[in-house]
Amino acid sequence: QVQLVESGGGLVQAGGSLRLSCAASGRTFSGYAMGWFRQAPGKERESVAAIAWSGVITYYADSVKGRFTISRDNAKNTVYLQMNRLKPEDTAVYYCAASQSLATFGPGADYWGQGTQVTVSS
């Protein structure tokens, strides 16, 4: 059974930092792009960041560029999202996802985690 399990969410003050982790299991994710989406109350799910299998190619939403950093450890089947200088508008449920390639990383991603709540207080 394929599982993506997120951890690291929580409550933080504006300007603070959090590091999300997503551990994948149940199959080999060789070649898969992995990344993060988020969904705030009353808003659509949006992509935040993604990283190719090589770890060299990354994507960031404009709203998080310069503040968030995505990385991965293929030996551990784990992807990370380091979030710095957090803002109240970053408050959302953050979902980990995996897709067969970075080009197809989107709402139709192949696998999804259950989500972890990130709350940024002002």
Coordinates of C-alpha atoms in Angstrom, one line a residue:
Q1 CA 0.0 0.0 0.0
V2 CA 1.4 3.3 -1.1
Q3 CA 1.6 5.9 1.7
L4 CA 2.8 9.5 1.9
V5 CA 3.0 10.6 5.5
E6 CA 3.5 14.3 6.3
S7 CA 4.9 15.6 9.5
G8 CA 6.2 18.9 10.9
G9 CA 3.2 21.1 10.8
G10 CA 2.1 23.2 13.7
L11 CA 1.5 26.7 15.1
V12 CA 4.1 29.4 14.6
Q13 CA 4.3 33.1 14.8
A14 CA 4.7 35.3 11.7
G15 CA 8.4 35.5 10.8
G16 CA 9.1 32.0 12.2
S17 CA 10.1 28.8 10.5
L18 CA 8.8 25.3 10.1
R19 CA 10.2 22.2 8.3
L20 CA 7.7 19.8 6.8
S21 CA 8.7 16.2 6.0
C22 CA 7.0 13.7 3.8
A23 CA 8.0 10.0 4.0
A24 CA 6.9 7.8 1.1
S25 CA 6.5 4.0 1.3
G26 CA 4.8 1.1 -0.4
R27 CA 6.6 1.3 -3.7
T28 CA 9.7 2.6 -5.4
F29 CA 9.5 6.3 -6.2
S30 CA 12.4 6.1 -8.5
G31 CA 12.0 8.8 -11.2
Y32 CA 9.0 10.4 -9.4
A33 CA 8.7 14.1 -8.8
M34 CA 7.5 15.0 -5.4
G35 CA 6.3 18.2 -3.8
W36 CA 3.7 20.1 -1.8
F37 CA 0.3 21.6 -2.3
R38 CA -1.6 23.7 0.2
Q39 CA -5.3 24.5 0.7
A40 CA -6.5 27.3 2.9
P41 CA -10.1 27.5 4.2
G42 CA -12.4 28.6 1.4
K43 CA -9.7 28.5 -1.2
E44 CA -8.7 26.0 -3.9
R45 CA -5.7 23.7 -3.5
E46 CA -2.6 25.3 -5.0
S47 CA 0.8 24.0 -5.7
V48 CA 3.6 25.3 -3.5
A49 CA 6.8 23.6 -4.6
A50 CA 8.0 20.5 -6.4
I51 CA 11.3 18.8 -7.0
A52 CA 12.4 16.4 -9.7
W53 CA 13.9 13.0 -8.9
S54 CA 17.3 14.3 -9.6
G55 CA 16.9 17.0 -7.0
V56 CA 18.3 19.5 -9.5
I57 CA 15.2 20.9 -11.0
T58 CA 12.7 22.6 -8.7
Y59 CA 9.5 24.7 -8.9
Y60 CA 8.2 27.3 -6.6
A61 CA 5.0 29.3 -6.5
D62 CA 5.7 33.0 -6.7
S63 CA 4.2 33.5 -3.3
V64 CA 6.9 31.4 -1.6
K65 CA 10.0 32.1 -3.7
G66 CA 12.9 33.2 -1.6
R67 CA 11.2 31.9 1.6
F68 CA 10.6 28.2 1.1
T69 CA 13.1 25.6 0.0
I70 CA 12.3 22.1 -1.2
S71 CA 14.7 19.2 -1.0
R72 CA 14.7 15.4 -1.1
D73 CA 16.6 12.4 0.2
N74 CA 16.0 9.6 -2.3
A75 CA 17.7 7.0 -0.1
K76 CA 15.0 7.7 2.5
N77 CA 12.1 8.3 0.1
T78 CA 11.6 11.6 1.8
V79 CA 10.9 15.1 0.7
Y80 CA 11.3 18.2 2.8
L81 CA 9.9 21.7 2.8
Q82 CA 11.8 24.3 4.8
M83 CA 9.5 27.3 5.3
N84 CA 11.1 30.5 6.6
R85 CA 9.7 34.0 7.2
L86 CA 6.3 32.6 7.4
K87 CA 3.3 34.8 7.0
P88 CA -0.3 34.5 8.2
E89 CA -1.4 33.9 4.5
D90 CA 0.7 30.7 4.5
T91 CA -1.8 29.2 6.9
A92 CA -3.2 26.1 5.2
V93 CA -3.3 22.4 5.2
Y94 CA -0.1 21.2 3.4
Y95 CA -0.3 18.1 1.3
C96 CA 2.6 16.0 0.0
A97 CA 2.2 14.6 -3.5
A98 CA 4.1 12.4 -5.9
S99 CA 3.9 12.4 -9.7
Q100 CA 5.7 10.5 -12.5
S101 CA 7.4 13.6 -13.6
L102 CA 7.8 17.3 -12.8
A103 CA 5.9 18.1 -16.0
T104 CA 2.8 16.3 -14.8
F105 CA 3.0 17.5 -11.2
G106 CA -0.3 19.1 -10.5
P107 CA -3.8 18.4 -9.1
G108 CA -3.8 15.1 -10.9
A109 CA -0.7 13.8 -9.1
D110 CA -0.5 10.1 -8.7
Y111 CA -0.2 9.9 -4.9
W112 CA -1.3 12.1 -2.0
G113 CA -0.7 12.4 1.7
Q114 CA -3.4 13.1 4.3
G115 CA -2.1 16.6 5.0
T116 CA -0.6 18.5 7.9
Q117 CA -1.9 21.8 9.3
V118 CA 0.3 24.9 9.3
T119 CA -1.0 27.9 11.2
V120 CA 0.8 31.2 11.2
S121 CA -0.3 33.7 13.8
S122 CA 0.1 37.4 13.3

